């Protein structure tokens, strides 16, 4: 065979095979590229799915935690809620009268007790009060049952029975909120007691008005005399706007004995209390003081406080107490107080304060400096 004829044929065949092979390689590359793109899309889809699954897992965790919290709260409500009561009032004081100065440490009161609230509205409370029975010169301390009662609240109605907190000055206690410094007017000047044996009822007629009734021994929690009459009290508290309080109160302390007059008590209060400041004024009157006919006492108390800092409050108070016909002139006086309150934590309160007493009978004024301390749970 002629070589010149065969060679072009081989060359043509080689070129055809080369072109075909090149086309095959290009097809493979294109397929590989398409497969890679598909894998990328699948990977992106997988990433999105993982994110969705993670979000679902987080949502399930939140729901599970909320469910557990609800179960815990429900269990807590089912069982009720209790707290330990432990309070102690301590002070350092300096008193000066006509150049005679006395300096002393004092342990005012100590309260120990327990309070428990059930989920059905029932509440029990027991508190023991340790304190001095008489003057500061008396070194003896006695223990009294301050509270020992059962209460029940439902749909705006509340009833308490036992050694209860009296309704006479309950609102004043909340507004003044500084019993460790000085008691409210009723307690300070013996117009009534903060606790007594008996029962009280309260009903909320509307959001802006509620009424209360109380029937107790009338002798306080330090001496319980069953051979005398009872004390009956009626009061109304008005709250026309959220931060304004108006209260009217009257009571009758039946002597129960011939030759002794019944005691009548009256009280009126108006106060404004907000998060930043509180101001309150009250008028009080007692007829036939200590069952003595015609011996009347009356007085007023004005006090206010303001938040100077998140840990500091400033306050001032003015008291006026007098008797008709000057029968108790030795105890008639004016009292002026000013100070500030430091609250480093909820368990401790410290209050440097200055007081001045102006006696109605004349004579020298009394000047007192106090560092009052509160420790409690």
Tab-separated table of C-alpha atoms in Angstrom:
chain	number	residue	atom	x	y	z
A	1	UNK	CA	0.000	0.000	0.000
A	2	UNK	CA	1.170	3.477	-0.766
A	3	UNK	CA	2.381	5.208	2.478
A	4	UNK	CA	1.484	8.607	1.163
A	5	UNK	CA	-2.149	7.551	0.939
A	6	UNK	CA	-2.306	5.862	4.365
A	7	UNK	CA	-0.676	8.655	6.395
A	8	UNK	CA	-3.342	11.279	5.761
A	9	UNK	CA	-5.984	8.763	6.744
A	10	UNK	CA	-4.284	8.089	10.098
A	11	UNK	CA	-3.834	11.779	10.730
A	12	UNK	CA	-7.488	12.419	10.056
A	13	UNK	CA	-8.534	9.616	12.404
A	14	UNK	CA	-6.206	10.892	15.183
A	15	UNK	CA	-7.575	14.390	14.916
A	16	UNK	CA	-11.152	13.043	15.108
A	17	UNK	CA	-10.365	10.959	18.214
A	18	UNK	CA	-8.636	13.944	19.869
A	19	UNK	CA	-11.587	16.239	19.231
A	20	UNK	CA	-13.994	13.581	20.519
A	21	UNK	CA	-11.904	13.072	23.669
A	22	UNK	CA	-11.770	16.824	24.265
A	23	UNK	CA	-15.553	17.027	23.950
A	24	UNK	CA	-15.922	14.149	26.431
A	25	UNK	CA	-13.630	15.923	28.956
A	26	UNK	CA	-15.596	19.177	28.623
A	27	UNK	CA	-18.851	17.317	29.260
A	28	UNK	CA	-17.413	15.717	32.390
A	29	UNK	CA	-16.211	19.058	33.693
A	30	UNK	CA	-19.609	20.637	33.110
A	31	UNK	CA	-21.304	17.724	34.885
A	32	UNK	CA	-18.890	17.993	37.774
A	33	UNK	CA	-19.566	21.723	38.040
A	34	UNK	CA	-23.307	21.068	38.042
A	35	UNK	CA	-22.897	18.396	40.719
A	36	UNK	CA	-20.816	20.774	42.849
A	37	UNK	CA	-23.475	23.476	42.544
A	38	UNK	CA	-26.129	20.948	43.529
A	39	UNK	CA	-24.050	19.942	46.554
A	40	UNK	CA	-23.674	23.588	47.536
A	41	UNK	CA	-27.424	24.111	47.353
A	42	UNK	CA	-28.016	20.967	49.380
A	43	UNK	CA	-25.450	22.151	51.937
A	44	UNK	CA	-27.138	25.560	52.197
A	45	UNK	CA	-30.503	23.869	52.634
A	46	UNK	CA	-29.010	21.642	55.308
A	47	UNK	CA	-27.591	24.681	57.121
A	48	UNK	CA	-30.998	26.400	57.080
A	49	UNK	CA	-32.632	23.255	58.381
A	50	UNK	CA	-30.083	23.006	61.185
A	51	UNK	CA	-30.793	26.646	62.122
A	52	UNK	CA	-34.543	26.014	62.101
A	53	UNK	CA	-34.111	22.896	64.229
A	54	UNK	CA	-31.894	24.817	66.677
A	55	UNK	CA	-34.499	27.586	66.931
A	56	UNK	CA	-37.204	24.991	67.565
A	57	UNK	CA	-35.060	23.395	70.264
A	58	UNK	CA	-34.528	26.801	71.931
A	59	UNK	CA	-38.267	27.480	71.792
A	60	UNK	CA	-38.990	24.094	73.335
A	61	UNK	CA	-36.446	24.812	76.083
A	62	UNK	CA	-38.073	28.162	76.862
A	63	UNK	CA	-41.518	26.568	76.952
A	64	UNK	CA	-40.235	23.780	79.178
A	65	UNK	CA	-38.631	26.281	81.569
A	66	UNK	CA	-41.820	28.342	81.642
A	67	UNK	CA	-43.816	25.199	82.286
A	68	UNK	CA	-41.487	24.222	85.111
A	69	UNK	CA	-41.700	27.735	86.573
A	70	UNK	CA	-45.480	27.650	86.376
A	71	UNK	CA	-45.462	24.272	88.052
A	72	UNK	CA	-43.180	25.625	90.771
A	73	UNK	CA	-45.351	28.707	91.269
A	74	UNK	CA	-48.455	26.561	91.243
A	75	UNK	CA	-46.945	24.251	93.813
A	76	UNK	CA	-45.931	27.273	95.873
A	77	UNK	CA	-49.430	28.726	95.681
A	78	UNK	CA	-50.875	25.382	96.538
A	79	UNK	CA	-48.736	25.092	99.640
A	80	UNK	CA	-48.808	28.786	100.605
A	81	UNK	CA	-46.055	31.162	101.593
A	82	UNK	CA	-44.465	31.779	104.993
A	83	UNK	CA	-41.894	34.153	106.437
A	84	UNK	CA	-39.942	34.576	109.648
A	85	UNK	CA	-40.372	37.854	111.544
A	86	UNK	CA	-37.298	39.112	113.389
A	87	UNK	CA	-36.971	42.838	114.159
A	88	UNK	CA	-34.867	44.771	116.635
A	89	UNK	CA	-34.861	48.516	117.408
A	90	UNK	CA	-31.666	49.926	118.959
A	91	UNK	CA	-30.658	53.526	119.624
A	92	UNK	CA	-27.959	55.739	121.056
A	93	UNK	CA	-29.362	58.927	122.566
A	94	UNK	CA	-28.240	62.140	124.210
A	95	UNK	CA	-30.816	64.167	126.190
A	96	UNK	CA	-30.293	67.670	127.563
A	97	UNK	CA	-32.702	69.555	129.850
A	98	UNK	CA	-31.640	72.777	131.595
A	99	UNK	CA	-27.986	71.803	131.369
A	100	UNK	CA	-28.539	68.271	132.679
A	101	UNK	CA	-27.231	65.906	129.991
A	102	UNK	CA	-27.725	62.145	129.838
A	103	UNK	CA	-26.145	59.751	127.355
A	104	UNK	CA	-27.240	56.140	126.933
A	105	UNK	CA	-27.641	53.168	124.638
A	106	UNK	CA	-31.142	51.770	124.423
A	107	UNK	CA	-32.784	48.605	123.158
A	108	UNK	CA	-36.249	49.735	122.145
A	109	UNK	CA	-38.146	46.656	121.043
A	110	UNK	CA	-37.435	43.220	119.662
A	111	UNK	CA	-40.054	41.243	117.741
A	112	UNK	CA	-39.865	37.541	116.958
A	113	UNK	CA	-42.532	35.583	115.130
A	114	UNK	CA	-43.803	33.826	112.041
A	115	UNK	CA	-46.474	34.504	109.427
A	116	UNK	CA	-47.951	32.017	106.955
A	117	UNK	CA	-50.389	32.655	104.108
A	118	UNK	CA	-52.332	29.754	102.629
A	119	UNK	CA	-53.576	29.748	99.037
A	120	UNK	CA	-57.226	29.763	100.174
A	121	UNK	CA	-56.988	33.229	101.748
A	122	UNK	CA	-56.285	32.069	105.301
A	123	UNK	CA	-53.431	33.753	107.144
A	124	UNK	CA	-51.912	32.994	110.545
A	125	UNK	CA	-49.496	35.215	112.433
A	126	UNK	CA	-47.786	34.997	115.818
A	127	UNK	CA	-45.371	37.615	117.174
A	128	UNK	CA	-43.710	38.034	120.579
A	129	UNK	CA	-42.707	41.536	121.695
A	130	UNK	CA	-39.728	42.020	124.034
A	131	UNK	CA	-39.510	45.478	125.586
A	132	UNK	CA	-39.454	47.718	128.629
A	133	UNK	CA	-42.736	47.924	130.561
A	134	UNK	CA	-42.179	51.429	131.945
A	135	UNK	CA	-39.602	54.224	132.070
A	136	UNK	CA	-36.092	54.111	130.656
A	137	UNK	CA	-34.664	53.794	134.191
A	138	UNK	CA	-36.340	50.388	134.498
A	139	UNK	CA	-33.793	47.758	133.507
A	140	UNK	CA	-36.329	44.934	133.268
A	141	UNK	CA	-37.487	43.595	129.919
A	142	UNK	CA	-40.726	41.661	129.548
A	143	UNK	CA	-42.095	39.472	126.775
A	144	UNK	CA	-45.628	40.056	125.487
A	145	UNK	CA	-47.726	38.318	122.880
A	146	UNK	CA	-48.061	41.105	120.321
A	147	UNK	CA	-49.959	39.135	117.672
A	148	UNK	CA	-51.580	35.717	117.648
A	149	UNK	CA	-54.440	35.634	115.171
A	150	UNK	CA	-56.043	33.902	112.233
A	151	UNK	CA	-57.271	35.921	109.259
A	152	UNK	CA	-59.237	35.179	106.109
A	153	UNK	CA	-59.553	37.249	102.934
A	154	UNK	CA	-61.895	36.677	100.013
A	155	UNK	CA	-63.359	38.986	97.337
A	156	UNK	CA	-62.652	42.241	99.156
A	157	UNK	CA	-63.719	40.957	102.580
A	158	UNK	CA	-61.201	40.383	105.391
A	159	UNK	CA	-61.756	39.135	108.928
A	160	UNK	CA	-59.147	38.693	111.675
A	161	UNK	CA	-59.597	37.115	115.092
A	162	UNK	CA	-57.294	36.755	118.095
A	163	UNK	CA	-54.594	39.127	119.263
A	164	UNK	CA	-54.960	41.377	116.238
A	165	UNK	CA	-53.484	44.606	114.963
A	166	UNK	CA	-55.979	47.352	115.759
A	167	UNK	CA	-57.528	49.398	112.967
A	168	UNK	CA	-57.092	52.628	114.898
A	169	UNK	CA	-53.641	53.456	113.546
A	170	UNK	CA	-52.897	50.785	110.917
A	171	UNK	CA	-52.851	53.306	108.052
A	172	UNK	CA	-50.742	55.758	110.059
A	173	UNK	CA	-48.172	53.016	110.663
A	174	UNK	CA	-47.832	52.447	106.909
A	175	UNK	CA	-47.552	56.152	106.126
A	176	UNK	CA	-45.063	57.003	108.898
A	177	UNK	CA	-43.141	53.713	108.428
A	178	UNK	CA	-40.566	54.650	111.076
A	179	UNK	CA	-41.736	52.961	114.253
A	180	UNK	CA	-38.124	52.190	115.179
A	181	UNK	CA	-37.570	55.970	115.482
A	182	UNK	CA	-40.831	56.958	117.175
A	183	UNK	CA	-44.313	55.472	117.428
A	184	UNK	CA	-47.303	57.032	115.685
A	185	UNK	CA	-49.435	59.555	117.595
A	186	UNK	CA	-51.971	57.051	118.995
A	187	UNK	CA	-49.283	54.841	120.498
A	188	UNK	CA	-46.922	57.614	121.548
A	189	UNK	CA	-49.508	59.517	123.601
A	190	UNK	CA	-51.615	56.553	124.787
A	191	UNK	CA	-54.698	57.250	122.674
A	192	UNK	CA	-54.885	53.554	121.906
A	193	UNK	CA	-52.901	50.370	121.480
A	194	UNK	CA	-51.395	48.915	118.317
A	195	UNK	CA	-52.738	45.422	119.190
A	196	UNK	CA	-55.613	44.010	121.235
A	197	UNK	CA	-57.636	40.852	121.775
A	198	UNK	CA	-60.804	40.572	119.686
A	199	UNK	CA	-61.763	40.603	116.012
A	200	UNK	CA	-61.905	43.016	113.084
A	201	UNK	CA	-63.627	43.051	109.716
A	202	UNK	CA	-62.913	45.045	106.580
A	203	UNK	CA	-64.865	45.275	103.340
A	204	UNK	CA	-63.853	46.985	100.107
A	205	UNK	CA	-67.020	48.566	98.721
A	206	UNK	CA	-65.253	49.963	95.647
A	207	UNK	CA	-61.744	50.692	94.427
A	208	UNK	CA	-61.851	54.062	96.191
A	209	UNK	CA	-63.552	53.273	99.508
A	210	UNK	CA	-63.459	50.578	102.183
A	211	UNK	CA	-64.901	50.302	105.670
A	212	UNK	CA	-63.787	48.472	108.791
A	213	UNK	CA	-65.301	47.427	112.121
A	214	UNK	CA	-63.481	46.238	115.219
A	215	UNK	CA	-64.527	44.819	118.594
A	216	UNK	CA	-61.739	44.244	121.136
A	217	UNK	CA	-61.136	44.301	124.886
A	218	UNK	CA	-59.906	47.875	124.773
A	219	UNK	CA	-57.017	47.331	127.187
A	220	UNK	CA	-54.246	46.650	124.681
A	221	UNK	CA	-52.003	43.618	124.491
A	222	UNK	CA	-50.064	44.231	127.724
A	223	UNK	CA	-52.989	43.937	130.147
A	224	UNK	CA	-56.115	41.969	129.313
A	225	UNK	CA	-58.962	42.706	131.727
A	226	UNK	CA	-62.072	40.666	131.046
A	227	UNK	CA	-64.139	42.309	133.808
A	228	UNK	CA	-64.545	45.584	131.892
A	229	UNK	CA	-66.464	46.518	128.801
A	230	UNK	CA	-65.383	46.273	125.184
A	231	UNK	CA	-64.130	48.738	122.612
A	232	UNK	CA	-66.177	49.147	119.410
A	233	UNK	CA	-64.632	50.955	116.444
A	234	UNK	CA	-65.809	51.999	112.997
A	235	UNK	CA	-63.682	53.512	110.256
A	236	UNK	CA	-63.771	54.443	106.576
A	237	UNK	CA	-60.804	54.915	104.257
A	238	UNK	CA	-61.193	56.827	101.008
A	239	UNK	CA	-58.759	56.640	98.112
A	240	UNK	CA	-60.268	58.967	95.451
A	241	UNK	CA	-57.036	58.964	93.465
A	242	UNK	CA	-54.217	56.447	93.588
A	243	UNK	CA	-51.876	58.364	95.916
A	244	UNK	CA	-54.368	60.276	98.091
A	245	UNK	CA	-55.729	58.844	101.362
A	246	UNK	CA	-58.506	60.160	103.598
A	247	UNK	CA	-59.566	58.312	106.745
A	248	UNK	CA	-62.301	58.904	109.326
A	249	UNK	CA	-62.429	56.852	112.514
A	250	UNK	CA	-64.422	56.722	115.764
A	251	UNK	CA	-64.538	54.326	118.696
A	252	UNK	CA	-66.401	53.730	121.950
A	253	UNK	CA	-64.610	52.089	124.871
A	254	UNK	CA	-67.380	50.946	127.206
A	255	UNK	CA	-66.169	51.059	130.815
A	256	UNK	CA	-68.441	48.252	132.001
A	257	UNK	CA	-68.267	49.579	135.560
A	258	UNK	CA	-70.518	51.989	137.448
A	259	UNK	CA	-68.901	55.281	138.333
A	260	UNK	CA	-66.616	55.237	135.310
A	261	UNK	CA	-67.375	57.074	132.090
A	262	UNK	CA	-67.139	55.578	128.646
A	263	UNK	CA	-64.191	56.696	126.547
A	264	UNK	CA	-64.831	58.133	123.078
A	265	UNK	CA	-62.123	58.465	120.447
A	266	UNK	CA	-62.126	60.314	117.122
A	267	UNK	CA	-59.558	60.573	114.361
A	268	UNK	CA	-59.300	62.196	110.932
A	269	UNK	CA	-56.406	61.850	108.507
A	270	UNK	CA	-55.431	63.117	105.070
A	271	UNK	CA	-52.253	61.999	103.329
A	272	UNK	CA	-50.507	61.943	99.991
A	273	UNK	CA	-47.995	59.168	99.313
A	274	UNK	CA	-45.956	58.697	96.137
A	275	UNK	CA	-42.698	56.970	95.252
A	276	UNK	CA	-40.745	60.180	95.846
A	277	UNK	CA	-42.345	61.718	98.934
A	278	UNK	CA	-45.037	61.337	101.597
A	279	UNK	CA	-46.908	63.985	103.566
A	280	UNK	CA	-49.605	63.313	106.143
A	281	UNK	CA	-51.641	65.212	108.714
A	282	UNK	CA	-53.954	63.803	111.372
A	283	UNK	CA	-56.195	65.123	114.149
A	284	UNK	CA	-57.034	63.021	117.212
A	285	UNK	CA	-59.345	63.503	120.167
A	286	UNK	CA	-60.187	61.404	123.218
A	287	UNK	CA	-63.064	62.199	125.588
A	288	UNK	CA	-63.085	60.980	129.204
A	289	UNK	CA	-59.454	59.954	129.133
A	290	UNK	CA	-58.867	56.899	131.364
A	291	UNK	CA	-62.618	56.836	132.133
A	292	UNK	CA	-62.480	60.187	133.967
A	293	UNK	CA	-65.522	62.265	133.006
A	294	UNK	CA	-64.672	65.595	131.444
A	295	UNK	CA	-60.955	64.864	131.068
A	296	UNK	CA	-60.385	65.297	127.359
A	297	UNK	CA	-57.211	65.234	125.298
A	298	UNK	CA	-56.644	66.266	121.716
A	299	UNK	CA	-53.757	66.753	119.385
A	300	UNK	CA	-52.407	66.625	115.878
A	301	UNK	CA	-49.451	65.149	114.071
A	302	UNK	CA	-47.971	66.325	110.774
A	303	UNK	CA	-45.109	64.470	109.142
A	304	UNK	CA	-43.448	64.053	105.805
A	305	UNK	CA	-40.534	62.334	104.126
A	306	UNK	CA	-38.776	62.602	100.776
A	307	UNK	CA	-36.294	60.476	98.852
A	308	UNK	CA	-33.002	62.386	98.590
A	309	UNK	CA	-31.094	59.429	97.145
A	310	UNK	CA	-31.864	55.809	96.378
A	311	UNK	CA	-30.373	54.942	99.793
A	312	UNK	CA	-31.286	58.094	101.761
A	313	UNK	CA	-34.587	59.597	102.933
A	314	UNK	CA	-35.078	62.881	104.787
A	315	UNK	CA	-38.034	63.432	107.114
A	316	UNK	CA	-39.602	65.816	109.624
A	317	UNK	CA	-42.459	65.586	112.120
A	318	UNK	CA	-44.457	67.916	114.355
A	319	UNK	CA	-46.710	66.747	117.222
A	320	UNK	CA	-49.017	68.792	119.417
A	321	UNK	CA	-50.772	67.279	122.432
A	322	UNK	CA	-52.913	69.156	124.947
A	323	UNK	CA	-55.627	68.634	127.585
A	324	UNK	CA	-58.733	70.667	128.284
A	325	UNK	CA	-58.664	72.827	131.438
A	326	UNK	CA	-54.956	71.974	131.766
A	327	UNK	CA	-55.712	68.879	133.853
A	328	UNK	CA	-52.710	67.106	132.290
A	329	UNK	CA	-50.529	70.145	131.706
A	330	UNK	CA	-47.357	68.333	132.751
A	331	UNK	CA	-47.699	66.063	129.704
A	332	UNK	CA	-48.999	68.718	127.304
A	333	UNK	CA	-46.334	69.749	124.821
A	334	UNK	CA	-45.138	70.295	121.295
A	335	UNK	CA	-42.566	68.022	119.689
A	336	UNK	CA	-40.439	68.813	116.651
A	337	UNK	CA	-38.276	66.199	114.940
A	338	UNK	CA	-36.013	66.184	111.888
A	339	UNK	CA	-33.562	63.645	110.561
A	340	UNK	CA	-32.495	61.479	107.692
A	341	UNK	CA	-32.654	57.751	107.107
A	342	UNK	CA	-29.897	55.649	105.539
A	343	UNK	CA	-30.904	52.269	104.080
A	344	UNK	CA	-27.753	50.387	102.969
A	345	UNK	CA	-29.778	47.175	102.493
A	346	UNK	CA	-33.287	45.941	103.207
A	347	UNK	CA	-32.202	44.415	106.524
A	348	UNK	CA	-30.666	47.564	108.043
A	349	UNK	CA	-31.820	51.168	108.561
A	350	UNK	CA	-29.858	53.915	110.320
A	351	UNK	CA	-31.341	57.276	111.250
A	352	UNK	CA	-29.567	60.203	112.947
A	353	UNK	CA	-32.304	62.557	114.190
A	354	UNK	CA	-32.807	65.591	116.412
A	355	UNK	CA	-35.846	66.265	118.615
A	356	UNK	CA	-37.058	69.204	120.655
A	357	UNK	CA	-39.927	69.187	123.170
A	358	UNK	CA	-41.615	72.427	124.216
A	359	UNK	CA	-43.668	71.866	127.406
A	360	UNK	CA	-46.962	73.701	127.780
A	361	UNK	CA	-46.315	74.230	131.482
A	362	UNK	CA	-43.297	76.376	130.717
A	363	UNK	CA	-39.829	75.655	131.933
A	364	UNK	CA	-36.831	74.587	129.872
A	365	UNK	CA	-37.162	72.829	126.556
A	366	UNK	CA	-35.884	69.288	126.140
A	367	UNK	CA	-33.304	68.664	123.423
A	368	UNK	CA	-32.533	65.145	122.236
A	369	UNK	CA	-30.180	63.655	119.695
A	370	UNK	CA	-30.724	60.073	118.560
A	371	UNK	CA	-29.067	57.518	116.359
A	372	UNK	CA	-31.909	55.072	115.735
A	373	UNK	CA	-31.149	51.667	114.221
A	374	UNK	CA	-33.363	49.015	112.676
A	375	UNK	CA	-32.305	45.420	112.081
A	376	UNK	CA	-34.781	42.956	110.650
A	377	UNK	CA	-35.674	40.164	108.271
